[in-house]
XYZ file of C-alpha atoms in Angstrom:
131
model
C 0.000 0.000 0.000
C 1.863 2.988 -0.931
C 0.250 6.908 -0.546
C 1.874 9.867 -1.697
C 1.024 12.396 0.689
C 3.836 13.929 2.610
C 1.795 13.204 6.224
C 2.260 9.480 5.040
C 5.057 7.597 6.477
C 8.510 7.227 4.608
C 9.233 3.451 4.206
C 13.125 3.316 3.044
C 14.036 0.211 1.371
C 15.620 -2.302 -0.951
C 13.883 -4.035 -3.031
C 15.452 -7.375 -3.402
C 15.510 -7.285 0.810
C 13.545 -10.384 2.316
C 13.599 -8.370 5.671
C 12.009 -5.336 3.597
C 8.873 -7.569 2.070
C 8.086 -8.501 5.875
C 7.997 -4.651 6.998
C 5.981 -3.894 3.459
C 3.871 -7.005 4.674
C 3.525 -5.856 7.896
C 2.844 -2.077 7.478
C -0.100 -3.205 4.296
C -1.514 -5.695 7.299
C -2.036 -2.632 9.857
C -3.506 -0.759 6.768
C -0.713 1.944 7.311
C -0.472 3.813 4.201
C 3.144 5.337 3.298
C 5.775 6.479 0.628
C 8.367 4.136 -0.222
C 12.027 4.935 -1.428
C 14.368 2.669 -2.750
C 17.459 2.459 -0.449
C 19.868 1.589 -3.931
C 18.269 4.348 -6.358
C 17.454 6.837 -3.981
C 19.804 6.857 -1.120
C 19.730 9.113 1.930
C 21.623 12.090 1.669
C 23.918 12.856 4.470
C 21.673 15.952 5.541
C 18.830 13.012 5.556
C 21.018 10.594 7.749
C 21.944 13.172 10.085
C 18.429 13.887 11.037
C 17.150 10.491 11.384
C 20.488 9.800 13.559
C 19.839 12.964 16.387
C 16.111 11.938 15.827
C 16.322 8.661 16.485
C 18.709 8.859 19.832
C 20.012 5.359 18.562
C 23.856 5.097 18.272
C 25.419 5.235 14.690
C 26.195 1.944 14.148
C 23.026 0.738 14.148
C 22.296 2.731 10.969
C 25.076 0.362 9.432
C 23.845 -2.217 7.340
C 26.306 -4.867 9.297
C 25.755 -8.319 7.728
C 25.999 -6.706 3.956
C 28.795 -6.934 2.103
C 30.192 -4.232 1.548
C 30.252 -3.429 5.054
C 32.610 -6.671 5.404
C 34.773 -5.950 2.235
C 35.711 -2.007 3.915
C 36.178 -3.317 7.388
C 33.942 -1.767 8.633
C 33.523 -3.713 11.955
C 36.905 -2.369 12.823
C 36.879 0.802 11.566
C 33.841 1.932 12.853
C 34.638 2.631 16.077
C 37.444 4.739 15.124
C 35.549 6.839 13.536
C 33.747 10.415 14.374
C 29.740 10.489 13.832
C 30.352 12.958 10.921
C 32.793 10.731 8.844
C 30.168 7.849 9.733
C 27.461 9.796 8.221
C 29.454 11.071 5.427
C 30.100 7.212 4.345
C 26.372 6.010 4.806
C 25.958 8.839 2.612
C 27.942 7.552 -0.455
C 25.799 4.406 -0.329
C 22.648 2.656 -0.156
C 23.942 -0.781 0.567
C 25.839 0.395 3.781
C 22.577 1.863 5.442
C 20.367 -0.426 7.580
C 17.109 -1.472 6.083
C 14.116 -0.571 6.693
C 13.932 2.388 7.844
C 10.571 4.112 8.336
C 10.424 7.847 9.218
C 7.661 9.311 10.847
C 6.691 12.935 12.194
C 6.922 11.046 15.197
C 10.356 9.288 14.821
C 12.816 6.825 13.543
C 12.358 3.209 13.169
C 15.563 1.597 11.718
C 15.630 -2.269 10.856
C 12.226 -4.437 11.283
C 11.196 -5.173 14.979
C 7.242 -5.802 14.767
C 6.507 -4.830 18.709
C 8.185 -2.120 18.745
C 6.685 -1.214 14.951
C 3.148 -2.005 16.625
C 4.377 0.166 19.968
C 5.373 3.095 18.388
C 3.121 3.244 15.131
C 0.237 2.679 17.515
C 0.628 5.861 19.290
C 0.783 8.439 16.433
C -1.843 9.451 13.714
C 0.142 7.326 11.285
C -0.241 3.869 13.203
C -2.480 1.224 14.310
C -5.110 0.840 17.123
């Protein structure tokens, strides 16, 4: 179910993602209407990433997509600890296949990977979510 109104939830995926047909699943089953972005086409831009990273109050590794491979082939495990939020940021930014997926941005916050409680917990209490 997609709607493109700009009240509607933005569902940031990849398409060829078996974790991202379970969120699509999931948000069409709670009738939750929203825009969706391909993750690989369309990636965040570092402005983007840096507001869903201070909105979210999650640390920024969990907006690293850590079992892909890329992430593996750069070294990422190791270097990413090393590394200042801005550079962090700055490297999501260069590509779609380093960023954790889903991600679904709200006016009312940040969800990043698929957890279906705490989708149903924090959809459920805005005007975009279920009852």
């Amino acid at each position: 179910m997609t709607d493109h109104t700009a009240d509607a939830p933005l569902f940031v995926c990849y398409s060829r993602c078996s974790t991202c047909a379970k969120a699509r699943h999931w948000l069409g089953e709670h009738d939750i209407a929203f825009t969706e972005r391909d993750i690989k086409t369309d990636n965040p831009t570092k402005a983007e990433l840096t507001a869903w990273y201070h909105a979210s109050g999650l640390p920024i590794r969990r907006f690293f997509n850590t079992s892909g491979q890329l992430y593996r082939a750069l070294g990422l495990k190791d270097k990413l600890p090393a590394m200042s939020d801005d550079e962090a940021l700055e490297l999501l930014a260069t590509d779609g296949m380093l960023v954790k997926r889903p991600i679904v941005v709200t006016a009312h916050g940040i969800l990043v990977g698929f957890a279906p409680e705490v989708w149903r917990t924090s959809l459920a209490s805005t005007d975009d979510g279920i009852e």
